[in-house]
Short mmCIF file of C-alpha atoms in Angstrom, two decimals:
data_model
loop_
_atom_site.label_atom_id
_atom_site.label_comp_id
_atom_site.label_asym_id
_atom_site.label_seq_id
_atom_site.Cartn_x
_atom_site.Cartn_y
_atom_site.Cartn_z
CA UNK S 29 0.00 0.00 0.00
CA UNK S 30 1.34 3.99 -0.95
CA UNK S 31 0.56 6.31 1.15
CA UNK S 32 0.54 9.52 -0.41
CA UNK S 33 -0.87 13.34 -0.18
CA UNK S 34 -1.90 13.41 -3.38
CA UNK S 35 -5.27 14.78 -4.15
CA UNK S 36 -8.54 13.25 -2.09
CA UNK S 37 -10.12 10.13 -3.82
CA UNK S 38 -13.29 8.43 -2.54
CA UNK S 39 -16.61 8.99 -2.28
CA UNK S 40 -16.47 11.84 0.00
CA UNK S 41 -14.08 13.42 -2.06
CA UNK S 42 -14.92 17.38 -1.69
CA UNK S 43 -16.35 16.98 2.18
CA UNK S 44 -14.44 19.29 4.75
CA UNK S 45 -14.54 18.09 8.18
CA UNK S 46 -12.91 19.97 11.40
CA UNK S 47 -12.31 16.77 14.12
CA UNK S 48 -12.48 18.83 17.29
CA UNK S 49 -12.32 15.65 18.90
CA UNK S 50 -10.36 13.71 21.66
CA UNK S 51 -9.20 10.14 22.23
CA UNK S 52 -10.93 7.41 20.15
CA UNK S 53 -14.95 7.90 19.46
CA UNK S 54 -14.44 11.00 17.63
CA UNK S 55 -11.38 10.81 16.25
CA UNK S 56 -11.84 7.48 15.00
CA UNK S 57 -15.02 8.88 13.40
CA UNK S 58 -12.75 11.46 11.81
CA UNK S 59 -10.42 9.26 9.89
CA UNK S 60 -13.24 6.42 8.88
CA UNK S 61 -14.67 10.02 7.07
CA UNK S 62 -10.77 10.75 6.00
CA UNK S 63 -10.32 7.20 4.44
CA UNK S 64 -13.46 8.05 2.28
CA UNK S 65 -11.99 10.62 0.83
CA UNK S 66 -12.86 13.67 3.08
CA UNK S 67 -10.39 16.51 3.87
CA UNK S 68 -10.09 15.91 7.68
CA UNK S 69 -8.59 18.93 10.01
CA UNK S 70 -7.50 17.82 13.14
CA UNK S 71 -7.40 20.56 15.41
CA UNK S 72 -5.93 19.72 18.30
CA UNK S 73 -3.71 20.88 22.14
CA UNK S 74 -1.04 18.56 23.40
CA UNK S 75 -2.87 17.48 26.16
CA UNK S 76 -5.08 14.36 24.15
CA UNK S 77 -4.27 11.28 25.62
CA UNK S 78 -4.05 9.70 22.44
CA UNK S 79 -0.77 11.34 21.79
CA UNK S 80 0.39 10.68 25.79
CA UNK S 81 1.62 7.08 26.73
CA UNK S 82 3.79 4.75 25.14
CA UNK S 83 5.84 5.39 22.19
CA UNK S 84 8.51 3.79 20.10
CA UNK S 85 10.75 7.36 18.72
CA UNK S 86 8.41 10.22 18.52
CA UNK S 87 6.72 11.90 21.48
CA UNK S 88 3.06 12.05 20.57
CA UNK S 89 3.02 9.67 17.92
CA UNK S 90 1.92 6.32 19.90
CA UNK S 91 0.20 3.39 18.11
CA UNK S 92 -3.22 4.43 18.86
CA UNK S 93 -2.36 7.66 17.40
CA UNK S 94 -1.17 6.31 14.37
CA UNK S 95 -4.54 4.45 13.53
CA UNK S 96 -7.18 7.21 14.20
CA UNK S 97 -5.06 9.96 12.96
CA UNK S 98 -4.19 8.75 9.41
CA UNK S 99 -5.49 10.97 6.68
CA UNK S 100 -5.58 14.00 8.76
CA UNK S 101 -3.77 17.38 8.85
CA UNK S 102 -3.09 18.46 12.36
CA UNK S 103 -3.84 22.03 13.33
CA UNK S 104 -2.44 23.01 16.79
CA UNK S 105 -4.29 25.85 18.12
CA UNK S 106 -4.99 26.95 21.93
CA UNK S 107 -9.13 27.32 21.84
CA UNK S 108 -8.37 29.27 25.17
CA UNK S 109 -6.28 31.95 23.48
CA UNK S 110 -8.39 34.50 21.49
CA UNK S 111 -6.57 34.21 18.87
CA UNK S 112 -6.80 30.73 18.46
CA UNK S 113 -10.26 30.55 18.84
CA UNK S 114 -10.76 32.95 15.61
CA UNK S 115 -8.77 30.51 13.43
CA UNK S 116 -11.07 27.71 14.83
CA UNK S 117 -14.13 29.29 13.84
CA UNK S 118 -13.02 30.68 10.84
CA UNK S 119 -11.80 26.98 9.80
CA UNK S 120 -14.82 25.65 10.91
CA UNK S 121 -16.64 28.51 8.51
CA UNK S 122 -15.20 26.48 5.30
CA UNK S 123 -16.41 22.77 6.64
CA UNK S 124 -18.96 20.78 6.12
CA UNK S 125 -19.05 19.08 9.28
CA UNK S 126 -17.79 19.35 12.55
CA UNK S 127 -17.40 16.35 14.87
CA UNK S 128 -16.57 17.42 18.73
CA UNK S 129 -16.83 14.64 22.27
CA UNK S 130 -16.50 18.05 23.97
CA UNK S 131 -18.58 18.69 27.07
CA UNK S 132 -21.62 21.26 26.19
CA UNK S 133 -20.44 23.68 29.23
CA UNK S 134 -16.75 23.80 27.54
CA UNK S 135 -18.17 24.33 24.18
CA UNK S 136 -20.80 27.29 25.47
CA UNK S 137 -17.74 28.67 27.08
CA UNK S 138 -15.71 28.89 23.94
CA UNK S 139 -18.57 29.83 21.91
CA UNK S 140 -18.33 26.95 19.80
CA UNK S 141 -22.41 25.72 20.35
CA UNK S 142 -23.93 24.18 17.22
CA UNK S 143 -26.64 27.51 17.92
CA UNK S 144 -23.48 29.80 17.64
CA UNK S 145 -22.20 28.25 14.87
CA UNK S 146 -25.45 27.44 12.73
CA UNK S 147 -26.34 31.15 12.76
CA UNK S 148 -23.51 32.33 10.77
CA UNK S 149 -22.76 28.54 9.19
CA UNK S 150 -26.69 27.31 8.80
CA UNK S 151 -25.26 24.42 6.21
CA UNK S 152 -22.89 23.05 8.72
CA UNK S 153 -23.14 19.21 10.02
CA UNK S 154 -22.85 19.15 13.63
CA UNK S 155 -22.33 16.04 15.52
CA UNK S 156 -21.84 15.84 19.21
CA UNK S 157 -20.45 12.81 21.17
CA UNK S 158 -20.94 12.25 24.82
CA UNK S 159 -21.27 9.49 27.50
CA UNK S 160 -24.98 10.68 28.09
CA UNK S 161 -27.99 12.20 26.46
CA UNK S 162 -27.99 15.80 27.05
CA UNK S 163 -31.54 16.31 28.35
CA UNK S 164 -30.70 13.45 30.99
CA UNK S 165 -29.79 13.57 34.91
CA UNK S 166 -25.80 12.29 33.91
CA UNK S 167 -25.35 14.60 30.99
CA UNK S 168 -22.40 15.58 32.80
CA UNK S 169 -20.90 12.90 33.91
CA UNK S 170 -17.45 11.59 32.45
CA UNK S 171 -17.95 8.66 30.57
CA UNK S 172 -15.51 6.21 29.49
CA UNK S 173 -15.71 3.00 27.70
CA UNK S 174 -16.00 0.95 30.82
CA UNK S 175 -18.45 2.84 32.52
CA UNK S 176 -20.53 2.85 28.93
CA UNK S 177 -20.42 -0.70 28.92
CA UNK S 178 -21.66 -0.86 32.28
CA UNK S 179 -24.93 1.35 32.29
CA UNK S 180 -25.61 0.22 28.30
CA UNK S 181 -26.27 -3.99 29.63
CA UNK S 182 -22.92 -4.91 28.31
CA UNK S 183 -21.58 -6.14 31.48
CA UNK S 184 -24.81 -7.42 33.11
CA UNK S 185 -24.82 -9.71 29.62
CA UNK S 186 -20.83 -11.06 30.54
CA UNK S 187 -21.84 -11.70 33.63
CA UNK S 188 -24.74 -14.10 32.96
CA UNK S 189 -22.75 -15.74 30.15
CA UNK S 190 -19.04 -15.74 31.68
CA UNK S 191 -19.96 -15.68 35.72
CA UNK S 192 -17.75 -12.96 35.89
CA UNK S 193 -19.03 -9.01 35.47
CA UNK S 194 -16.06 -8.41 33.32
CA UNK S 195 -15.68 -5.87 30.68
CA UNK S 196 -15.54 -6.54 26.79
CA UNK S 197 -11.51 -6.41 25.84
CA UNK S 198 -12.14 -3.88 23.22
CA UNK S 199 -12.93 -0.12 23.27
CA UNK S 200 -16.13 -0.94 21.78
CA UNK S 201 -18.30 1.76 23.23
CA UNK S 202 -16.01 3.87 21.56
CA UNK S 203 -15.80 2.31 18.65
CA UNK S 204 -19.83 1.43 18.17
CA UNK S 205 -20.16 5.08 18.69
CA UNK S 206 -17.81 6.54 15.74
CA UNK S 207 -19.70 3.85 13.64
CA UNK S 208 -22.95 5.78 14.12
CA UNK S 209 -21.24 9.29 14.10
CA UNK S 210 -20.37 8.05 10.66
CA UNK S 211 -23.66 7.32 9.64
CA UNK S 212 -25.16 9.74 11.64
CA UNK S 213 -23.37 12.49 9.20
CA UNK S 214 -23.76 10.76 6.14
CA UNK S 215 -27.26 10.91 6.34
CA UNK S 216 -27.40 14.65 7.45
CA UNK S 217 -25.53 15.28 4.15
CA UNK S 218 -27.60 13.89 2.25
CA UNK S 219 -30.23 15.74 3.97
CA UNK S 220 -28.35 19.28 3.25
CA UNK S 221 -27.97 18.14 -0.25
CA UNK S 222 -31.83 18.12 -0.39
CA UNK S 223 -32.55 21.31 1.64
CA UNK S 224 -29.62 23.20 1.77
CA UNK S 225 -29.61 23.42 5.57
CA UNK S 226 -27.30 21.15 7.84
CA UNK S 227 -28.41 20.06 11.66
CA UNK S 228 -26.91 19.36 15.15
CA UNK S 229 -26.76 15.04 15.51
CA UNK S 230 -26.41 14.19 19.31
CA UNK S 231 -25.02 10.46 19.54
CA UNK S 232 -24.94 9.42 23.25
CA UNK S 233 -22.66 6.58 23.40
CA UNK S 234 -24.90 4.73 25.96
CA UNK S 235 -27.75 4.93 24.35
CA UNK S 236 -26.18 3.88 20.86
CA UNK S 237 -24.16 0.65 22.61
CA UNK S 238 -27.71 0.02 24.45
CA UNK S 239 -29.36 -0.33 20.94
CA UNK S 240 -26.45 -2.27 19.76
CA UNK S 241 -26.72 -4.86 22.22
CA UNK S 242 -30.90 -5.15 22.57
CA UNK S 243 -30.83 -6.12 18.72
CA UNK S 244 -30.26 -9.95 19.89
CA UNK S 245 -30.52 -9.24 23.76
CA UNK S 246 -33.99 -7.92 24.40
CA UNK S 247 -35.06 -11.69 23.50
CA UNK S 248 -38.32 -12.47 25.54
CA UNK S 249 -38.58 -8.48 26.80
CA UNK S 250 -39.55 -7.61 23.32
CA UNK S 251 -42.85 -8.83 24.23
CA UNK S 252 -44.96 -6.46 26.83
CA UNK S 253 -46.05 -8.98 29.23
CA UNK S 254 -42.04 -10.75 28.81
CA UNK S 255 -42.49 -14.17 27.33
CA UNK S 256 -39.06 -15.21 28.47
CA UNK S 257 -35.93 -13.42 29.74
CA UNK S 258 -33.45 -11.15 28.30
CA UNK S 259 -30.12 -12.51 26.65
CA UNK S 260 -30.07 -14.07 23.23
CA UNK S 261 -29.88 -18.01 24.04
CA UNK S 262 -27.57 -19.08 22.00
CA UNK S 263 -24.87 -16.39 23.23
CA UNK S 264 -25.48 -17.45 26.49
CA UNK S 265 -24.74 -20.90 26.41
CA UNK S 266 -21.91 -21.93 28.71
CA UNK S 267 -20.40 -24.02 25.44
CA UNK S 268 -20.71 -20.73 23.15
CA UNK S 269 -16.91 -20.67 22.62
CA UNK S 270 -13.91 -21.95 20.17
CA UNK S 271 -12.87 -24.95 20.65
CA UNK S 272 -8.85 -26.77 20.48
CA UNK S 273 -7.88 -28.53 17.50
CA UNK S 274 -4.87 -30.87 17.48
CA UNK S 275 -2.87 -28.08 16.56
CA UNK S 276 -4.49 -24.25 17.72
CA UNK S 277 -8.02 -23.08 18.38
CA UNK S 278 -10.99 -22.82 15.79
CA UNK S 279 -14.31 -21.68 15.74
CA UNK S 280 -16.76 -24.65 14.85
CA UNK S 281 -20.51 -24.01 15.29
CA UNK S 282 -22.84 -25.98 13.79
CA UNK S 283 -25.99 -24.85 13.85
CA UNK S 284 -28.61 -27.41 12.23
CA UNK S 285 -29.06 -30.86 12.58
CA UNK S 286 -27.11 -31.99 9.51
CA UNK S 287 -24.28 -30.22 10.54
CA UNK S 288 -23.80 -32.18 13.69
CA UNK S 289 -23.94 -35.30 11.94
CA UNK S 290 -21.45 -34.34 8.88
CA UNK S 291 -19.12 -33.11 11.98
CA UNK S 292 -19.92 -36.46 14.16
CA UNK S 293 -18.96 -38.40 11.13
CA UNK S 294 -15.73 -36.60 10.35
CA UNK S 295 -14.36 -36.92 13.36
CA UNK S 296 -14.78 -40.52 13.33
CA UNK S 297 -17.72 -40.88 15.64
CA UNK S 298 -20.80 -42.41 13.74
CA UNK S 299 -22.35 -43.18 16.86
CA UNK S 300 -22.69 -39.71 17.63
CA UNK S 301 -23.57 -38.85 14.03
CA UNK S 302 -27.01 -41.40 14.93
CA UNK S 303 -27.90 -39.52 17.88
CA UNK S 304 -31.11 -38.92 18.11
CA UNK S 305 -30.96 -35.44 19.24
CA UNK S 306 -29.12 -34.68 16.01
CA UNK S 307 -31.71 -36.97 13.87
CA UNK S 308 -34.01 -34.54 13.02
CA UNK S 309 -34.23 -31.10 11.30
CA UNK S 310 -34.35 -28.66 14.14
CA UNK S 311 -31.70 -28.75 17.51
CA UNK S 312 -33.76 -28.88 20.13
CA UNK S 313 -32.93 -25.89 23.11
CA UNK S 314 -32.35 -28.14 25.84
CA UNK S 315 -29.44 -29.97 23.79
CA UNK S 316 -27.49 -27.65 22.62
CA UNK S 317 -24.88 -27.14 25.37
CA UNK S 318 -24.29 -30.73 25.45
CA UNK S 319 -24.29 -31.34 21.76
CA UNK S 320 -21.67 -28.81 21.76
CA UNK S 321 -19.52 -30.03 24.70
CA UNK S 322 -19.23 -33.12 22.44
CA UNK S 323 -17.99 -30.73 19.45
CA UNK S 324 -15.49 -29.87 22.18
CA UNK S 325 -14.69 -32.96 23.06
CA UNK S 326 -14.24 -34.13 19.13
CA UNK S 327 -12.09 -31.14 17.74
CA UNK S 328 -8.64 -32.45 19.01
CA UNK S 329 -9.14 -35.49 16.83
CA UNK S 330 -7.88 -33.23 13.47
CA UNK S 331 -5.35 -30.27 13.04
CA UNK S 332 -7.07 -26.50 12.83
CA UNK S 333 -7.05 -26.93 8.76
CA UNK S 334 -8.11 -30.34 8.46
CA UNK S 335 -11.23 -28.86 10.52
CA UNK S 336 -11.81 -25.53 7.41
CA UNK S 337 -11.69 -28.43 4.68
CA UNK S 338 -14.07 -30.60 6.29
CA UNK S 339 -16.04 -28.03 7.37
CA UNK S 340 -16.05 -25.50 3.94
CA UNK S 341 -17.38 -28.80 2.45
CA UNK S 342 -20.26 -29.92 4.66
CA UNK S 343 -20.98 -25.88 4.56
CA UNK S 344 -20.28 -26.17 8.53
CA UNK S 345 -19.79 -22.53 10.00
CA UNK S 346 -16.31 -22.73 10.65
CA UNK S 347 -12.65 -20.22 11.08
CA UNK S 348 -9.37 -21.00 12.73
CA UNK S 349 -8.64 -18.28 15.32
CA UNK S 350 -6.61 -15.75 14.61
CA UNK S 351 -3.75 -14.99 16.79
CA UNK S 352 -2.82 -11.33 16.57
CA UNK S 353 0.52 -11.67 17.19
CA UNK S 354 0.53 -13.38 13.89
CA UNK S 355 -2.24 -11.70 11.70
CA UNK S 356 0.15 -9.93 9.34
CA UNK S 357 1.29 -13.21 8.15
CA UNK S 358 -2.40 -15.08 7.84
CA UNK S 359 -3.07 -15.67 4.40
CA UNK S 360 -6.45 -14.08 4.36
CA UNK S 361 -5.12 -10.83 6.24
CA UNK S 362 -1.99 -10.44 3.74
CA UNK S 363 -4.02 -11.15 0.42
CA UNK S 364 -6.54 -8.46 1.68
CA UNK S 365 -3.82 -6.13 2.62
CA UNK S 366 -5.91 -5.86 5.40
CA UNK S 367 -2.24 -5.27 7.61
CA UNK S 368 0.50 -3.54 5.08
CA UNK S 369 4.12 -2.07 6.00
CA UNK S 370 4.64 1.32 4.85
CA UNK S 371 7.07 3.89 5.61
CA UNK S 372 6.11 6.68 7.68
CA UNK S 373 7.90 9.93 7.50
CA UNK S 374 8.63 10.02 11.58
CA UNK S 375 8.57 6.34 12.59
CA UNK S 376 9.69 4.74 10.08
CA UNK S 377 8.37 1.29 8.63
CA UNK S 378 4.85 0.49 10.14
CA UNK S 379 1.65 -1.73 9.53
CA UNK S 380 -1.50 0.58 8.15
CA UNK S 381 -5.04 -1.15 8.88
CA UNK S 382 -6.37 -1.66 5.90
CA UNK S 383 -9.62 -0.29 4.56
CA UNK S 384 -12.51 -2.46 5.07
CA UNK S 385 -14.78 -1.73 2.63
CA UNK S 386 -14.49 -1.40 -1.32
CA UNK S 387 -16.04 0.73 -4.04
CA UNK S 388 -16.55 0.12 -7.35
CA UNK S 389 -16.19 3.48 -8.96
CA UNK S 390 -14.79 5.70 -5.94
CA UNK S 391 -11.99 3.74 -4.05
CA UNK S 392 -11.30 4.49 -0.22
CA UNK S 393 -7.39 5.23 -0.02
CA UNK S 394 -4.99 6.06 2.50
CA UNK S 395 -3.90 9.32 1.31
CA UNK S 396 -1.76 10.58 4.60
CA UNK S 397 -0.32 8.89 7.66
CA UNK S 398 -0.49 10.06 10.85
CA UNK S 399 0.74 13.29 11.25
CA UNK S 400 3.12 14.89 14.29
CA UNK S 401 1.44 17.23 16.72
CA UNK S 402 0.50 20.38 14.89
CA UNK S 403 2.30 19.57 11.83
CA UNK S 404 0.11 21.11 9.22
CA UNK S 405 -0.73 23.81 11.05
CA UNK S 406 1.16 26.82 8.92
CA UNK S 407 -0.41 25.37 5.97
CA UNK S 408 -3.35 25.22 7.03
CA UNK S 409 -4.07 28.27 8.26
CA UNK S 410 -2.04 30.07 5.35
CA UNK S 411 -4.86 28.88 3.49
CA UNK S 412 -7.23 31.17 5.49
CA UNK S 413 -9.26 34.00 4.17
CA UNK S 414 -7.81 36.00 6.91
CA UNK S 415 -4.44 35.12 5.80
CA UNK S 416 -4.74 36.54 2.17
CA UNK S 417 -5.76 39.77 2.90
#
């Protein structure tokens, strides 16, 4: 993969967005918009904790860093400092959207409100991240992935399935959220397209990981009486987990009848394949924890890809387990350049996440790696109206 600062490609090519954003949510939000082509400002104080922490040469430039702030420029200005707070609005003046986790009282003190800004900018794109819903009792509350997890069910639902009230080892609130700040602006621009006027999008991360989860979770509760309890069944089964091979760990679920018995016959069992739980069309509830404890208990007889051949040819739902230690060199990852080495202009050779999804006619590109604190800032702002008179 080239990385390169050529002009914009993608379909987004032409948008303008100011990321007045810290840590991951917004940020990450910011360069999903920049891989599709948008012009992405980053405006930004030393003092986000993505750039604090660990890091390999560069102060500022840790690995987290690098991932949510590729195809950005970086504009370091002090919001605090009149000054500095003139160049912010009048950058803001020439975007289409703005995307900001600030807290409302900060923004109202810097006059940076989507009211303030929508009566001079009415076309602008205005989307606000927070832990809470503004017009609730912890609006103001600091919110942070674990404590989103917690109040969205996330927690309650590890703790019924794992016996422990741990939290998910991903930033996912985080991440769920910049997902829907992604749509969330799409759609408003498409909306200004139609009536010239943009809006101010609110996505509370609770409420948008609370969704997230009730799509399978609400189970029995979608029914007012309850016919049955929350928690989708099948993700709450105590055997609702990968499995060892002979060699590593895969992923076999079957999930009809016929599937247990190809599997049961595979693995040299035909005894099991003539069970009569696994006779019919349709798995009966009760048996599926121990029909899968036997999966368990078969897996070891073949190696990981002995397991994908069998399995791609019974049409078994099947994948070894990828160890990320080791993704860059799985086949699938490499042929998808889904992990690429390229050379960054600070730290040297790195590995670029590569871009999920593909477009016909308007390719997604990495246009710009991360940049250093504040490194486009003088061209940036040279490119001012103010600076041209």
């Amino acid at each position: 993969m080239d990385a390169t600062t050529e002009s914009a490609t993608g379909p987004l090519d032409g948008v303008r967005v100011i990321d007045l954003s810290t840590v991951v949510m917004g940020p990450y939000a910011a360069q999903i918009m920049g891989d599709l082509g948008a012009d992405v400002i980053k405006i930004e104080s030393p003092s986000d904790t993505v750039r604090a922490g660990r890091y390999r040469t560069t102060p500022g430039m840790t690995p987290l860093s690098l991932n949510v702030n590729r195809n950005k420029r970086s504009v370091s200005l002090n919001l605090k400092d009149d000054t500095g707070r003139k160049r912010a609005l009048e950058l803001i003046a020439g975007a289409d959207v703005l995307i900001t986790n600030m807290r409302p009282a900060a923004l109202a003190r810097l006059g940076l409100t989507y009211a303030e800004l929508a009566e001079h900018h009415p076309g602008l794109v205005y989307a606000h991240a927070q832990g809470f819903r503004s017009d609730s009792d912890r609006a103001g509350h600091a919110a942070y992935d674990e404590t989103v997890q917690a109040s969205s069910g996330l927690v309650d639902i590890a703790h019924r399935a794992l016996g422990r009230p741990v939290y998910l080892p991903t930033i996912i609130g985080d991440k769920v959220a910049a997902l829907t700040i992604v749509y969330a602006v799409l759609a408003a621009l498409v909306s200004r397209d139609r009536t010239g006027r943009g809006q101010h999008i609110e996505v509370p991360m609770t409420d948008t990981l609370l969704a997230f989860n009730l799509v399978e979770h609400l189970s029995g509760h979608v029914y007012e009486p309850a016919e049955g309890s929350t928690g989708f069944p099948l993700s709450m089964k105590r055997g609702h987990r990968a499995v060892p091979t002979a060699d590593g760990l895969a992923c076999i679920v079957p999930y009809h009848a016929q599937n247990f018995r190809d599997f049961f016959a595979a693995a040299g069992r035909p005894d099991l394949a003539g069970d009569p739980r696994v006779a019919g069309t349709v798995i009966e509830d009760a048996d599926v924890d121990p029909l899968m404890e036997l999966v368990a208990d078969c897996a070891p007889s073949l190696a990981t890809q002995e397991w994908e051949e069998i399995c791609a040819k019974h049409s078994i739902p099947m994948a070894p387990v990828l160890e990320l230690d080791r993704a860059a060199d799985d086949p699938y990852v490499r042929d998808g350049h889904l992990l690429d080495v390229v050379e960054h202009p600070s730290e040297g050779p790195i590995r670029s996440i590569g871009i999920p999804v593909r477009f016909s006619a308007t390719p997604a590109s990495v246009r710009r790696l991360a940049p250093l604190p504040g490194q486009d800032t003088a061209e940036v702002l040279d490119a001012l109206p103010s600076a041209r008179r």
